[in-house]
Amino acid sequence: MAIFRSTRNTHDDPGYQRTSERMFELARLQPGFLGVHSVRDEDGNGITLSYWTDEASIRAWRAHDEHGVVRESGRRSWYERYMVQIARVERGYGWDAASEHAAAVPMTA
Amino acid sequence: MAIFRSTRNTHDDPGYQRTSERMFELARLQPGFLGVHSVRDEDGNGITLSYWTDEASIRAWRAHDEHGVVRESGRRSWYERYMVQIARVERGYGWDAASEHAAAVPMTA
């Protein structure tokens, strides 16, 4: 999985939202993509978790041309700072109020 | 590291914020704790990343009495659903607008 922690600057750029959505769409089309979860709070702090079948898929996504161009835009226009970490999911479990009990969940999404 | 993805229910409970802050304080006191990053958006979707020196520290935190009691409150009163994943950070890098370049960062916080 890839962890992307970021802080947006205070410029209100309509291009950011559009590009962000485009990146989610594009990521979903990549080989090895399993899923993505992204949250950003009112202060501009965001965490995006993306899940992939293997590390080669993550490297390929990092090397994707359009993704690279957008990364430049991110540095130039949208982010104060960000951090990327690559991690290996080892186990997981979930809980849902509807079923009222915890259960093992897929570790990869 | 531990990944906690959660969705709050729509009940506006002042006890939630207080207890959440208490859990951050308590986690910081645990052996092996390295750092925590937490974000929740306006729709109630949250991601909390906590970093630990080793898996034994994560297990000990999970087994902590007060944490266990709070987990019960979370299921009963605050969450629609949540998911926990344990992952091993393998590498990381960061970028900061102030320094205008990317750099390797500690992988553990």
Coordinates of C-alpha atoms in Angstrom, one line a residue:
Chain A
M1 CA 0.0 0.0 0.0
A2 CA 1.0 3.7 -0.4
I3 CA 0.3 6.3 2.3
F4 CA 0.1 9.9 1.1
R5 CA -0.2 12.5 3.9
S6 CA -0.5 16.0 2.7
T7 CA -1.3 19.6 3.8
R8 CA -3.0 21.8 1.2
N9 CA -2.0 25.5 1.0
T10 CA -4.7 28.1 1.5
H11 CA -5.1 28.9 -2.2
D12 CA -8.6 28.0 -3.3
D13 CA -7.9 26.6 -6.7
P14 CA -10.8 24.9 -8.6
G15 CA -8.2 23.0 -10.6
Y16 CA -7.2 21.1 -7.5
Q17 CA -10.5 19.3 -7.0
R18 CA -10.8 18.5 -10.7
T19 CA -7.3 17.1 -10.9
S20 CA -7.7 15.2 -7.7
E21 CA -10.7 13.4 -9.1
R22 CA -8.9 12.7 -12.3
M23 CA -6.1 11.1 -10.4
F24 CA -8.5 8.8 -8.6
E25 CA -10.0 7.8 -11.9
L26 CA -6.6 7.2 -13.5
A27 CA -5.3 5.2 -10.5
R28 CA -8.3 2.9 -10.8
L29 CA -7.3 2.0 -14.3
Q30 CA -3.8 1.0 -13.4
P31 CA -2.7 -2.7 -13.3
G32 CA -2.6 -3.9 -9.7
F33 CA -4.8 -1.3 -8.3
L34 CA -7.1 -2.6 -5.5
G35 CA -8.7 0.4 -3.8
V36 CA -8.3 3.9 -2.4
H37 CA -9.5 5.7 0.7
S38 CA -9.0 9.4 1.0
V39 CA -10.0 11.9 3.8
R40 CA -9.2 15.6 4.1
D41 CA -10.3 17.8 7.0
E42 CA -11.3 21.4 7.2
D43 CA -7.8 22.5 8.0
G44 CA -6.5 21.0 4.7
N45 CA -4.8 18.0 6.2
G46 CA -5.3 14.9 4.1
I47 CA -4.5 11.2 4.2
T48 CA -4.9 9.0 1.1
L49 CA -4.4 5.3 1.4
S50 CA -4.1 3.3 -1.9
Y51 CA -3.9 -0.4 -2.1
W52 CA -2.1 -2.4 -4.7
T53 CA -1.4 -6.1 -5.5
D54 CA 2.4 -5.6 -5.3
E55 CA 5.2 -3.1 -5.1
A56 CA 5.8 -3.2 -8.9
S57 CA 2.3 -1.7 -9.4
I58 CA 3.1 1.1 -7.0
R59 CA 6.3 1.9 -8.8
A60 CA 4.6 1.8 -12.1
W61 CA 1.9 4.3 -10.9
R62 CA 4.6 6.5 -9.5
A63 CA 6.3 6.5 -13.0
H64 CA 3.0 7.1 -14.9
D65 CA 3.5 10.2 -17.1
E66 CA 0.3 12.1 -16.3
H67 CA 0.8 11.3 -12.6
G68 CA 4.2 12.9 -12.8
V69 CA 2.9 16.1 -14.4
V70 CA 0.3 16.3 -11.7
R71 CA 2.9 15.8 -9.0
E72 CA 4.7 18.9 -10.3
S73 CA 1.4 20.9 -10.2
G74 CA 0.9 19.7 -6.6
R75 CA 4.3 21.0 -5.6
R76 CA 3.9 24.3 -7.5
S77 CA 0.3 25.1 -6.6
W78 CA -1.5 23.0 -4.1
Y79 CA 0.6 21.6 -1.3
E80 CA 2.5 23.0 1.6
R81 CA 4.0 19.7 2.2
Y82 CA 3.4 16.0 1.7
M83 CA 4.9 12.6 2.7
V84 CA 4.7 9.3 1.0
Q85 CA 5.3 6.0 2.7
I86 CA 5.2 2.5 1.2
A87 CA 4.0 -0.2 3.6
R88 CA 3.1 -3.8 3.6
V89 CA -0.3 -4.7 5.1
E90 CA 0.0 -7.7 7.4
R91 CA -3.4 -8.2 8.8
G92 CA -6.7 -6.5 9.3
Y93 CA -10.2 -6.7 10.8
G94 CA -13.3 -4.6 10.7
W95 CA -16.5 -3.9 12.6
D96 CA -19.9 -2.8 11.3
A97 CA -22.8 -1.5 13.3
A98 CA -25.2 -3.2 11.0
S99 CA -23.9 -6.7 11.8
E100 CA -22.8 -5.7 15.3
H101 CA -19.7 -7.8 15.3
A102 CA -16.1 -7.6 14.3
A103 CA -14.8 -9.8 11.4
A104 CA -11.6 -10.4 9.5
V105 CA -11.5 -8.2 6.4
P106 CA -9.4 -8.4 3.2
M107 CA -6.0 -6.9 4.1
T108 CA -5.5 -5.3 0.8
A109 CA -8.3 -2.7 0.4
Chain B
M1 CA 2.1 0.9 12.1
A2 CA -1.7 0.7 12.7
I3 CA -4.2 2.1 10.3
F4 CA -7.7 2.9 11.7
R5 CA -10.3 3.8 9.1
S6 CA -13.7 4.8 10.6
T7 CA -17.0 6.3 9.9
R8 CA -18.7 8.2 12.7
N9 CA -22.5 7.9 13.1
T10 CA -24.5 11.1 13.0
H11 CA -25.0 11.4 16.8
D12 CA -23.4 14.6 18.0
D13 CA -21.9 13.3 21.3
P14 CA -19.6 15.7 23.2
G15 CA -18.1 12.6 24.9
Y16 CA -16.6 11.5 21.6
Q17 CA -14.2 14.5 21.2
R18 CA -13.1 14.3 24.8
T19 CA -12.5 10.6 24.7
S20 CA -10.7 10.8 21.3
E21 CA -8.3 13.4 22.8
R22 CA -7.8 11.2 25.9
M23 CA -6.9 8.2 23.6
F24 CA -4.2 10.3 21.8
E25 CA -2.8 11.3 25.2
L26 CA -2.8 7.8 26.5
A27 CA -1.3 6.4 23.3
R28 CA 1.6 8.8 23.5
L29 CA 2.5 7.4 27.0
Q30 CA 2.7 3.8 25.7
P31 CA 6.1 2.0 25.3
G32 CA 7.0 1.9 21.6
F33 CA 4.8 4.8 20.5
L34 CA 6.4 6.9 17.8
G35 CA 3.7 9.2 16.4
V36 CA 0.1 9.6 15.2
H37 CA -1.6 11.4 12.4
S38 CA -5.4 11.7 12.3
V39 CA -7.8 13.3 9.9
R40 CA -11.6 13.4 9.8
D41 CA -13.7 15.0 7.1
E42 CA -17.0 16.8 7.3
D43 CA -18.9 13.6 6.3
G44 CA -17.5 11.7 9.4
N45 CA -14.9 9.6 7.5
G46 CA -11.6 9.4 9.4
I47 CA -8.2 7.9 9.0
T48 CA -5.8 7.6 11.9
L49 CA -2.2 6.4 11.4
S50 CA -0.2 5.4 14.4
Y51 CA 3.4 4.5 14.3
W52 CA 5.2 2.1 16.7
T53 CA 8.6 0.7 17.2
D54 CA 7.4 -2.9 16.8
E55 CA 4.4 -5.1 16.6
A56 CA 4.5 -6.0 20.3
S57 CA 3.9 -2.4 21.1
I58 CA 0.8 -2.4 18.9
R59 CA -0.5 -5.5 20.6
A60 CA 0.1 -4.1 24.0
W61 CA -1.8 -0.9 23.1
R62 CA -4.7 -3.0 21.8
A63 CA -4.7 -4.9 25.1
H64 CA -4.6 -1.8 27.2
D65 CA -7.6 -1.8 29.6
E66 CA -8.8 1.8 29.2
H67 CA -8.4 1.5 25.4
G68 CA -10.6 -1.6 25.5
V69 CA -13.3 0.1 27.4
V70 CA -13.2 3.0 25.0
R71 CA -13.4 0.6 22.1
E72 CA -16.7 -0.7 23.5
S73 CA -18.0 2.9 23.7
G74 CA -17.0 3.4 20.1
R75 CA -19.0 0.4 19.0
R76 CA -22.0 1.3 21.1
S77 CA -22.2 5.0 20.6
W78 CA -19.9 6.6 18.0
Y79 CA -19.1 4.5 14.9
E80 CA -21.0 3.2 12.0
R81 CA -18.1 1.0 11.1
Y82 CA -14.3 0.9 11.3
M83 CA -11.4 -1.1 10.1
V84 CA -8.0 -1.8 11.5
Q85 CA -5.0 -2.8 9.5
I86 CA -1.5 -3.6 10.8
A87 CA 1.2 -2.7 8.2
R88 CA 5.0 -2.5 8.1
V89 CA 6.5 0.7 6.7
E90 CA 9.2 -0.1 4.2
R91 CA 10.3 3.3 2.9
G92 CA 9.2 6.9 2.7
Y93 CA 10.0 10.4 1.5
G94 CA 8.6 13.9 2.0
W95 CA 8.5 17.3 0.3
D96 CA 8.1 20.7 1.9
A97 CA 7.3 23.9 0.1
A98 CA 9.6 25.8 2.4
S99 CA 12.7 23.9 1.3
E100 CA 11.3 23.3 -2.2
H101 CA 12.7 19.8 -2.6
A102 CA 11.9 16.2 -1.7
A103 CA 13.9 14.3 0.9
A104 CA 14.0 11.0 2.6
V105 CA 12.0 11.0 5.8
P106 CA 11.9 8.7 8.8
M107 CA 9.8 5.8 7.8
T108 CA 8.3 5.4 11.3
A109 CA 6.4 8.5 12.0

